Short mmCIF file of C-alpha atoms in Angstrom, two decimals:
data_model
loop_
_atom_site.label_atom_id
_atom_site.label_comp_id
_atom_site.label_asym_id
_atom_site.label_seq_id
_atom_site.Cartn_x
_atom_site.Cartn_y
_atom_site.Cartn_z
CA MET A 139 54.44 -45.42 -25.49
CA SER A 140 53.58 -48.58 -27.40
CA THR A 141 56.29 -50.60 -29.10
CA ALA A 142 54.57 -50.05 -32.44
CA THR A 143 55.87 -46.49 -32.51
CA THR A 144 59.41 -47.14 -31.16
CA THR A 145 60.69 -49.43 -33.93
CA PRO A 146 61.59 -48.07 -37.40
CA ARG A 147 58.65 -49.99 -38.88
CA GLY A 148 56.37 -48.64 -36.19
CA ARG A 149 57.55 -45.07 -36.76
CA ARG A 150 57.04 -45.47 -40.51
CA SER A 151 53.57 -46.89 -39.96
CA ALA A 152 52.69 -44.04 -37.59
CA ALA A 153 53.96 -41.48 -40.10
CA GLU A 154 51.83 -43.05 -42.85
CA GLY A 155 48.80 -43.04 -40.57
CA GLY A 156 49.39 -39.41 -39.67
CA ALA A 157 49.71 -38.41 -43.33
CA ILE A 158 46.46 -40.17 -44.25
CA ALA A 159 44.69 -38.60 -41.26
CA ALA A 160 45.88 -35.21 -42.53
CA LEU A 161 44.34 -36.00 -45.92
CA VAL A 162 41.05 -36.85 -44.18
CA LEU A 163 41.21 -33.47 -42.47
CA LEU A 164 41.85 -31.81 -45.84
CA TYR A 165 38.80 -33.60 -47.24
CA LEU A 166 36.69 -32.27 -44.35
CA ALA A 167 38.07 -28.75 -44.87
CA LEU A 168 37.16 -28.87 -48.56
CA GLU A 169 33.72 -30.30 -47.75
CA TYR A 170 32.88 -27.66 -45.12
CA LEU A 171 34.80 -24.52 -46.11
CA ARG A 172 34.31 -25.20 -49.82
CA PRO A 173 37.07 -22.98 -51.22
CA GLN A 174 36.33 -24.62 -54.59
CA ASP A 175 33.09 -22.62 -54.67
CA LEU A 176 34.94 -19.37 -53.91
CA ILE A 177 38.13 -19.79 -55.95
CA GLY A 178 37.67 -20.88 -59.53
CA ALA A 179 41.10 -22.50 -59.87
CA ILE A 180 40.37 -24.98 -57.08
CA GLY A 181 37.08 -25.87 -58.73
CA VAL A 182 38.77 -26.43 -62.08
CA LEU A 183 41.38 -28.71 -60.47
CA ARG A 184 38.58 -30.82 -58.91
CA LEU A 185 40.66 -30.93 -55.73
CA PRO A 186 37.83 -32.28 -53.50
CA LEU A 187 37.35 -35.21 -55.88
CA LEU A 188 41.09 -35.93 -56.04
CA VAL A 189 41.50 -35.83 -52.25
CA SER A 190 38.46 -38.02 -51.55
CA VAL A 191 39.56 -40.60 -54.14
CA ALA A 192 43.11 -40.59 -52.74
CA VAL A 193 41.87 -41.16 -49.18
CA ALA A 194 39.52 -43.92 -50.31
CA LEU A 195 42.31 -45.70 -52.20
CA LEU A 196 44.68 -45.39 -49.25
CA TRP A 197 42.06 -46.92 -46.95
CA LEU A 198 41.51 -49.77 -49.42
CA LEU A 199 45.26 -50.39 -49.48
CA ARG A 200 46.19 -49.75 -45.83
CA GLY A 201 42.99 -49.54 -43.79
CA ASP A 202 41.56 -51.89 -41.21
CA LYS A 203 39.13 -54.11 -43.19
CA SER A 204 37.72 -55.66 -40.01
CA LEU A 205 35.76 -52.41 -39.63
CA LEU A 206 33.43 -53.71 -42.33
CA SER A 207 32.02 -56.24 -39.84
CA ASP A 208 31.14 -53.56 -37.29
CA ARG A 209 27.36 -53.39 -36.84
CA LEU A 210 27.27 -49.67 -37.58
CA ILE A 211 29.11 -50.14 -40.87
CA VAL A 212 26.94 -53.12 -41.82
CA LEU A 213 23.81 -51.03 -41.23
CA TYR A 214 25.35 -48.10 -43.12
CA LEU A 215 26.00 -50.38 -46.08
CA GLY A 216 22.40 -51.60 -45.84
CA PHE A 217 21.16 -48.01 -45.98
CA ALA A 218 23.41 -47.32 -48.97
CA GLY A 219 22.14 -50.51 -50.62
CA LEU A 220 18.54 -49.36 -50.24
CA THR A 221 19.59 -46.03 -51.73
CA ALA A 222 20.97 -47.91 -54.74
CA LEU A 223 17.68 -49.81 -55.15
CA GLY A 224 15.97 -46.45 -55.56
CA ILE A 225 17.72 -46.15 -58.93
CA LEU A 226 15.51 -49.02 -60.12
CA TYR A 227 12.12 -47.81 -58.93
CA GLY A 228 12.44 -44.06 -58.31
CA ALA A 229 10.59 -41.67 -60.62
CA ASN A 230 13.86 -39.74 -60.86
CA GLN A 231 16.76 -42.17 -61.17
CA TYR A 232 19.47 -39.53 -61.11
CA TRP A 233 19.09 -38.46 -57.47
CA PRO A 234 19.42 -41.92 -55.88
CA PHE A 235 22.66 -42.26 -57.83
CA VAL A 236 23.94 -38.88 -56.60
CA ILE A 237 22.99 -39.66 -52.98
CA LEU A 238 24.69 -43.04 -53.26
CA GLN A 239 27.85 -41.17 -54.28
CA PHE A 240 27.51 -38.94 -51.21
CA LEU A 241 27.14 -41.92 -48.88
CA GLY A 242 30.02 -43.76 -50.54
CA THR A 243 32.29 -40.72 -50.20
CA TYR A 244 31.41 -40.20 -46.53
CA LEU A 245 32.19 -43.86 -45.86
CA LEU A 246 35.43 -44.24 -47.82
CA ALA A 247 36.87 -40.74 -47.41
CA ALA A 248 35.87 -40.05 -43.80
CA ILE A 249 34.23 -42.72 -41.64
CA LEU A 250 36.49 -45.71 -42.34
CA PRO A 251 39.73 -43.67 -42.64
CA LEU A 252 38.94 -41.88 -39.37
CA ALA A 253 38.56 -45.21 -37.59
CA SER A 254 41.68 -46.67 -39.22
CA PHE A 255 44.15 -43.80 -39.21
CA ALA A 256 42.97 -41.39 -36.48
CA SER A 257 42.78 -43.98 -33.71
CA ASP A 258 45.97 -42.77 -32.05
CA PRO A 259 44.82 -40.69 -29.02
CA GLU A 260 47.01 -37.69 -29.72
CA ARG A 261 46.30 -37.78 -33.45
CA LEU A 262 42.54 -38.00 -32.94
CA SER A 263 42.60 -35.15 -30.44
CA ARG A 264 44.56 -32.98 -32.86
CA LEU A 265 42.30 -33.86 -35.80
CA LEU A 266 39.11 -33.00 -33.94
CA ARG A 267 40.59 -29.74 -32.68
CA TRP A 268 41.27 -28.82 -36.29
CA TRP A 269 37.75 -29.97 -37.20
CA VAL A 270 36.43 -27.43 -34.71
CA ALA A 271 38.66 -24.81 -36.33
CA ILE A 272 37.21 -25.69 -39.74
CA ASN A 273 33.70 -25.14 -38.38
CA VAL A 274 34.81 -21.81 -36.91
CA GLY A 275 35.93 -20.89 -40.43
CA VAL A 276 32.45 -21.83 -41.67
CA ALA A 277 30.94 -19.67 -38.92
CA VAL A 278 33.11 -16.67 -39.85
CA LEU A 279 32.04 -16.99 -43.48
CA ALA A 280 28.41 -17.12 -42.34
CA ILE A 281 28.74 -14.06 -40.08
CA THR A 282 30.22 -12.08 -42.98
CA SER A 283 27.71 -13.43 -45.53
CA GLU A 284 24.34 -12.89 -43.84
CA GLY A 285 24.17 -16.37 -42.34
CA ARG A 286 25.07 -18.40 -45.41
CA GLY A 287 28.05 -20.59 -46.20
CA SER A 288 30.02 -20.73 -49.41
CA GLY A 289 27.85 -23.27 -51.23
CA SER A 290 26.46 -26.80 -51.52
CA PHE A 291 24.77 -27.94 -48.28
CA LEU A 292 25.97 -24.73 -46.59
CA GLY A 293 24.30 -22.42 -49.07
CA ASP A 294 21.05 -22.30 -47.05
CA GLU A 295 20.97 -20.47 -43.72
CA ASN A 296 18.97 -23.24 -42.00
CA ASP A 297 21.47 -25.91 -43.01
CA LEU A 298 24.35 -23.63 -42.00
CA ALA A 299 22.82 -23.11 -38.57
CA LEU A 300 22.61 -26.84 -37.91
CA VAL A 301 26.21 -27.42 -39.04
CA VAL A 302 27.62 -24.91 -36.54
CA VAL A 303 25.32 -26.17 -33.76
CA VAL A 304 26.64 -29.72 -34.21
CA ALA A 305 30.22 -28.41 -33.87
CA LEU A 306 29.43 -26.20 -30.86
CA PRO A 307 29.54 -28.94 -28.14
CA TYR A 308 33.02 -29.96 -29.28
CA ALA A 309 34.35 -26.44 -28.77
CA TYR A 310 32.48 -26.17 -25.46
CA PHE A 311 33.87 -29.40 -24.00
CA LEU A 312 37.40 -28.95 -25.33
CA ALA A 313 37.46 -25.67 -23.41
CA GLN A 314 37.07 -27.77 -20.24
CA SER A 315 39.72 -30.39 -21.03
CA ASN A 316 42.53 -30.75 -18.49
CA GLN A 317 44.91 -30.85 -21.48
CA ARG A 318 44.19 -27.17 -22.18
CA ARG A 319 46.05 -24.31 -20.54
CA MET A 320 44.32 -21.00 -19.89
CA TRP A 321 44.88 -19.59 -23.38
CA GLY A 322 43.76 -22.82 -24.97
CA ARG A 323 40.56 -22.81 -22.91
CA LEU A 324 39.90 -19.19 -23.84
CA ALA A 325 40.49 -20.01 -27.52
CA PHE A 326 37.83 -22.73 -27.47
CA ILE A 327 35.41 -20.52 -25.54
CA GLY A 328 35.98 -17.92 -28.25
CA ALA A 329 35.34 -20.60 -30.88
CA ALA A 330 32.08 -21.52 -29.16
CA ILE A 331 31.00 -17.86 -29.14
CA VAL A 332 31.71 -17.55 -32.89
CA LEU A 333 29.78 -20.77 -33.62
CA THR A 334 26.85 -19.51 -31.54
CA GLY A 335 27.04 -16.16 -33.29
CA ALA A 336 26.81 -17.83 -36.70
CA ALA A 337 23.70 -19.75 -35.63
CA ILE A 338 22.14 -16.44 -34.52
CA VAL A 339 23.12 -14.54 -37.67
CA SER A 340 21.48 -17.26 -39.78
CA GLU A 341 18.12 -16.28 -38.20
CA SER A 342 17.04 -19.91 -38.55
CA ARG A 343 14.22 -20.90 -36.22
CA GLY A 344 15.10 -24.58 -36.56
CA GLY A 345 18.68 -23.64 -35.83
CA PHE A 346 17.57 -21.77 -32.71
CA LEU A 347 15.73 -24.83 -31.36
CA ALA A 348 18.78 -26.96 -32.16
CA LEU A 349 20.99 -24.43 -30.35
CA VAL A 350 18.80 -24.55 -27.24
CA ALA A 351 18.80 -28.36 -27.31
CA ALA A 352 22.59 -28.55 -27.73
CA ALA A 353 23.13 -26.04 -24.90
CA GLY A 354 20.85 -28.08 -22.64
CA GLY A 355 22.76 -31.23 -23.61
CA CYS A 356 26.07 -29.54 -22.79
CA LEU A 357 24.78 -28.69 -19.32
CA TRP A 358 23.45 -32.20 -18.77
CA TYR A 359 26.66 -33.95 -19.86
CA SER A 360 28.95 -31.66 -17.88
CA LYS A 361 30.46 -33.07 -14.68
CA ARG A 362 30.65 -29.68 -12.97
CA ARG A 363 27.24 -28.12 -13.56
CA LEU A 364 28.07 -24.80 -11.91
CA ARG A 365 31.14 -24.30 -14.08
CA ALA A 366 29.13 -25.45 -17.10
CA ALA A 367 26.39 -22.93 -16.36
CA ALA A 368 29.02 -20.19 -16.04
CA ILE A 369 30.52 -21.09 -19.44
CA LEU A 370 27.07 -21.14 -21.06
CA LEU A 371 26.40 -17.72 -19.54
CA ILE A 372 29.65 -16.46 -21.06
CA LEU A 373 28.55 -17.85 -24.43
CA ALA A 374 25.18 -16.15 -24.10
CA LEU A 375 26.75 -12.81 -23.19
CA GLY A 376 29.35 -13.16 -25.92
CA SER A 377 26.58 -13.73 -28.46
CA ILE A 378 24.75 -10.48 -27.69
CA PRO A 379 26.58 -8.50 -30.41
CA PHE A 380 25.16 -10.91 -32.99
CA LEU A 381 21.55 -10.35 -31.92
CA SER A 382 19.24 -8.12 -33.92
CA SER A 383 15.65 -7.02 -33.48
CA ASN A 384 14.77 -9.05 -36.57
CA TYR A 385 16.23 -12.18 -34.95
CA VAL A 386 14.13 -11.70 -31.83
CA GLU A 387 10.99 -11.26 -33.95
CA GLU A 388 11.81 -14.36 -35.99
CA MET A 389 12.24 -16.50 -32.88
CA GLN A 390 9.02 -15.18 -31.35
CA SER A 391 7.14 -16.29 -34.45
CA ILE A 392 7.93 -19.95 -33.65
CA THR A 393 4.75 -20.18 -31.57
CA ASP A 394 2.60 -18.22 -34.03
CA PRO A 395 -0.01 -20.66 -35.47
CA THR A 396 -0.70 -18.34 -38.41
CA ASP A 397 2.93 -18.04 -39.53
CA SER A 398 3.16 -18.80 -43.27
CA THR A 399 6.47 -20.67 -43.04
CA ARG A 400 5.09 -22.88 -40.27
CA GLU A 401 1.98 -23.64 -42.34
CA ALA A 402 4.09 -24.43 -45.42
CA ARG A 403 6.22 -26.91 -43.44
CA LEU A 404 3.21 -28.66 -41.94
CA TYR A 405 1.68 -28.86 -45.42
CA SER A 406 4.90 -30.44 -46.79
CA TRP A 407 4.89 -32.94 -43.92
CA ARG A 408 1.27 -33.95 -44.57
CA LEU A 409 2.11 -34.57 -48.22
CA GLY A 410 5.14 -36.62 -47.16
CA TRP A 411 2.99 -38.69 -44.82
CA LYS A 412 0.56 -39.48 -47.68
CA MET A 413 3.49 -40.42 -49.87
CA PHE A 414 4.76 -42.77 -47.16
CA LYS A 415 1.36 -44.42 -46.71
CA ASP A 416 1.25 -45.17 -50.44
CA ASN A 417 4.82 -46.56 -50.41
CA PRO A 418 5.28 -47.94 -46.88
CA VAL A 419 7.92 -50.63 -47.42
CA PHE A 420 10.77 -49.16 -49.49
CA GLY A 421 9.48 -45.63 -50.11
CA VAL A 422 9.59 -43.71 -53.37
CA GLY A 423 13.39 -43.75 -53.64
CA ALA A 424 16.18 -41.58 -52.27
CA GLY A 425 15.91 -37.94 -53.33
CA ASN A 426 12.50 -38.50 -54.92
CA TYR A 427 10.24 -36.57 -52.54
CA PRO A 428 10.63 -33.35 -54.63
CA TRP A 429 9.80 -35.31 -57.79
CA ARG A 430 6.66 -36.96 -56.42
CA VAL A 431 5.22 -34.27 -54.14
CA GLN A 432 3.38 -32.47 -56.93
CA GLU A 433 1.20 -35.46 -57.80
CA TYR A 434 0.21 -35.84 -54.14
CA GLU A 435 -0.47 -32.13 -53.91
CA ILE A 436 -2.83 -32.17 -56.89
CA ARG A 437 -4.73 -35.10 -55.37
CA SER A 438 -4.94 -33.38 -51.98
CA ASN A 439 -8.19 -31.74 -50.92
CA GLU A 440 -6.05 -28.86 -49.58
CA TRP A 441 -4.97 -27.81 -53.08
CA ASN A 442 -6.89 -25.29 -55.15
CA PRO A 443 -6.36 -24.98 -58.91
CA GLY A 444 -4.21 -21.97 -59.53
CA ASP A 445 -2.18 -22.39 -56.32
CA LYS A 446 1.58 -22.57 -56.70
CA LEU A 447 2.67 -26.22 -56.66
CA HIS A 448 5.47 -27.55 -54.44
CA GLY A 449 7.12 -29.68 -57.13
CA GLY A 450 10.91 -29.60 -56.75
CA ARG A 451 10.78 -28.56 -53.09
CA VAL A 452 12.16 -30.64 -50.24
CA ALA A 453 10.15 -31.84 -47.23
CA HIS A 454 11.82 -29.41 -44.77
CA SER A 455 12.34 -32.24 -42.28
CA LEU A 456 14.76 -35.14 -42.01
CA TYR A 457 11.97 -37.37 -40.74
CA PHE A 458 9.50 -36.53 -43.50
CA THR A 459 12.29 -37.08 -45.99
CA LEU A 460 13.27 -40.42 -44.48
CA LEU A 461 9.78 -41.93 -44.22
CA PRO A 462 8.51 -41.27 -47.76
CA GLU A 463 11.85 -41.83 -49.51
CA TYR A 464 12.98 -44.99 -47.64
CA GLY A 465 9.79 -46.44 -46.18
CA LEU A 466 9.74 -48.60 -43.08
CA VAL A 467 12.83 -50.58 -44.10
CA GLY A 468 15.11 -47.57 -44.51
CA THR A 469 13.64 -45.80 -41.48
CA ALA A 470 14.29 -48.88 -39.33
CA ILE A 471 17.91 -49.03 -40.53
CA TYR A 472 18.46 -45.34 -39.80
CA LEU A 473 16.92 -45.60 -36.33
CA LEU A 474 19.02 -48.69 -35.55
CA ILE A 475 22.16 -46.76 -36.51
CA LEU A 476 21.06 -43.93 -34.23
CA VAL A 477 20.24 -46.22 -31.27
CA ILE A 478 23.52 -48.13 -31.54
CA MET A 479 25.49 -44.88 -31.77
CA ILE A 480 23.82 -43.55 -28.62
CA GLN A 481 24.41 -46.82 -26.75
CA ARG A 482 28.07 -46.93 -27.67
CA TYR A 483 28.71 -43.28 -26.89
CA ILE A 484 27.12 -43.86 -23.47
CA ARG A 485 29.42 -46.85 -22.92
CA LEU A 486 32.42 -44.77 -23.96
CA ASN A 487 31.51 -42.06 -21.45
CA ARG A 488 31.17 -44.68 -18.71
CA ARG A 489 34.54 -46.18 -19.54
CA PHE A 490 36.26 -42.80 -19.41
CA LYS A 491 34.55 -42.10 -16.08
CA ALA A 492 35.70 -45.47 -14.74
CA LEU A 493 39.29 -44.67 -15.71
CA GLY A 494 39.28 -41.66 -13.42
CA ALA A 495 41.80 -38.82 -13.45
CA PRO A 496 43.37 -37.61 -15.60
CA TYR A 497 41.68 -39.45 -18.47
CA ASP A 498 38.06 -38.71 -17.52
CA GLU A 499 38.68 -34.99 -18.14
CA GLY A 500 41.15 -35.24 -21.02
CA ASP A 501 40.54 -34.44 -24.67
CA LEU A 502 39.21 -37.87 -25.63
CA ALA A 503 36.72 -37.98 -22.76
CA MET A 504 35.53 -34.49 -23.61
CA LEU A 505 35.17 -35.36 -27.29
CA SER A 506 33.14 -38.43 -26.36
CA ARG A 507 30.97 -36.34 -24.04
CA ALA A 508 30.36 -33.76 -26.78
CA ALA A 509 28.69 -36.31 -29.05
CA GLY A 510 25.51 -36.46 -26.94
CA PRO A 511 24.69 -32.72 -27.15
CA ALA A 512 25.77 -32.68 -30.80
CA LEU A 513 23.35 -35.51 -31.61
CA LEU A 514 20.58 -33.91 -29.56
CA GLY A 515 20.98 -30.58 -31.35
CA PHE A 516 21.06 -32.34 -34.70
CA LEU A 517 17.94 -34.42 -34.05
CA VAL A 518 15.94 -31.41 -32.83
CA GLY A 519 17.03 -29.14 -35.68
CA ALA A 520 16.52 -31.91 -38.24
CA THR A 521 12.80 -31.88 -37.43
CA PHE A 522 12.56 -28.68 -39.46
CA ILE A 523 15.49 -29.01 -41.90
CA SER A 524 16.11 -31.54 -44.70
CA VAL A 525 19.58 -32.74 -43.67
CA LEU A 526 19.34 -36.50 -44.19
CA TYR A 527 22.06 -36.55 -46.83
CA TYR A 528 24.44 -34.02 -45.31
CA PRO A 529 27.66 -35.22 -43.62
CA MET A 530 27.11 -34.00 -40.01
CA PHE A 531 25.30 -37.08 -38.69
CA TRP A 532 27.34 -39.63 -40.61
CA LEU A 533 30.66 -38.15 -39.45
CA LEU A 534 29.67 -38.89 -35.86
CA ILE A 535 29.93 -42.59 -36.75
CA GLY A 536 33.55 -42.11 -37.78
CA PHE A 537 34.29 -40.12 -34.62
CA LEU A 538 32.73 -42.90 -32.53
CA LEU A 539 34.75 -45.69 -34.14
CA ALA A 540 37.96 -43.68 -33.83
CA LEU A 541 37.28 -42.85 -30.17
CA GLU A 542 36.61 -46.49 -29.31
CA ARG A 543 39.92 -47.51 -30.80
CA ALA A 544 41.80 -44.57 -29.33
CA LEU A 545 40.56 -45.51 -25.86
CA GLU A 546 42.20 -48.93 -26.18
CA ARG A 547 45.52 -47.25 -26.97
CA LEU A 548 45.68 -45.03 -23.90
CA PRO A 549 48.80 -45.80 -21.81
CA VAL A 550 46.91 -47.18 -18.80
CA ALA A 551 47.39 -50.47 -17.03
CA ASP A 552 43.75 -51.53 -17.07
CA ILE A 553 40.90 -50.26 -19.20
CA PRO A 554 37.61 -51.49 -17.72
CA ASP A 555 35.59 -53.69 -20.06
CA ASN A 556 32.48 -54.23 -17.96
CA VAL A 557 31.13 -50.79 -18.85
CA GLY A 558 32.43 -50.73 -22.42
CA PRO A 559 31.35 -52.11 -25.77
CA SER A 560 30.23 -55.70 -26.10
CA PRO A 561 32.93 -58.32 -26.78
CA ARG A 562 32.14 -58.43 -30.50
CA HIS A 563 33.32 -54.79 -30.77
CA HIS A 564 36.20 -55.08 -28.29
CA ARG A 565 39.79 -55.58 -29.39
CA SER A 566 42.81 -56.22 -27.24
CA ASN A 567 45.33 -53.45 -26.69
CA ALA A 568 47.99 -55.48 -28.45
CA ARG A 569 45.95 -55.75 -31.62
CA ARG A 570 45.11 -52.05 -31.52
CA ARG A 571 48.77 -51.08 -31.47
CA LYS A 572 49.36 -52.77 -34.83
CA SER A 573 47.17 -50.27 -36.63
CA PRO A 574 48.91 -47.23 -38.17
#
């Protein structure tokens, strides 16, 4: 145990950090489970707003400000800055402002506090286990509500499907952690079955493709492929009760070239591409695709007078939201964030592997390993779902920063640096222990 937690000041600092991490978890629970949309009293109290503001203020007062120089955070701030510029040139100035609020909340109430206050290995492990439990709660709500969540970004079955798919690899890998006893492993396998069941009940075709991609990623990232295949088989068998004939028919229609939903999506993407070509540098402004699509539709040779216009509808794709709304500049920033995240998660996995037993199969290593399949599922599903402004992707930045710092605090004699992050991101163990 580090000296930071054995002195009275260290114990007080650890207690403060634990309390703030618990508030971050409460923010995530309110964001995902959304009891404020189910219980009027919580909505009246504006509890989500109060919690997010409290966490943000605590980070400003007690958080690690050096995080602001991290390349991922710098790029995130650049993306948020471009969002703010959309207020000046967007046809609808309200939506860039709303999206800027979303991004600011994710940063100050989740990403930075996670990195600052959940960097203790045990605390981070506990927080992410509870995060899986929150997603299981979302899945249960979906299973009992015909594939929909309680509201906001979970009100649509396609969005709901992608949320539970992103959480699935975390349940899957935690079931294989050497820190779990038999009942703990069974509990996480059960959680994975419920998450899979929710994706099936949603009857989302994009969610199905994301589910297949995430399952393939889980198999690829697993050290013991035979055991991994056995667990995936258990998940598949456990999901059979959630299957319906309608679901099978829906998934079979994925390859149908005459499917109306497929045609509508391709049509939306073509309009988005034209919008991007007319506004290639900065785009039309965050959240402005639905407000500009009608003018491109009317000018399109595919539109016939009397046809129902698509004004107010989203692009049904992260990529065809990103390109027309942010142009080449915003797209480049987003892709840089993605590439750096992938690189650093790969380095984390290599460092855990280099540590050897028991750390390479402990909770932190498993949580690091889960990020690859989660990202893969997200990126595949996002092809067909407008999820650019939802929290799933952005939270993975906070998990990454917290995992990097938690690794440095493991009680091992030597943590290999030659396979880890570059020196500009590396901190000494001594400096790490000073954080709450």
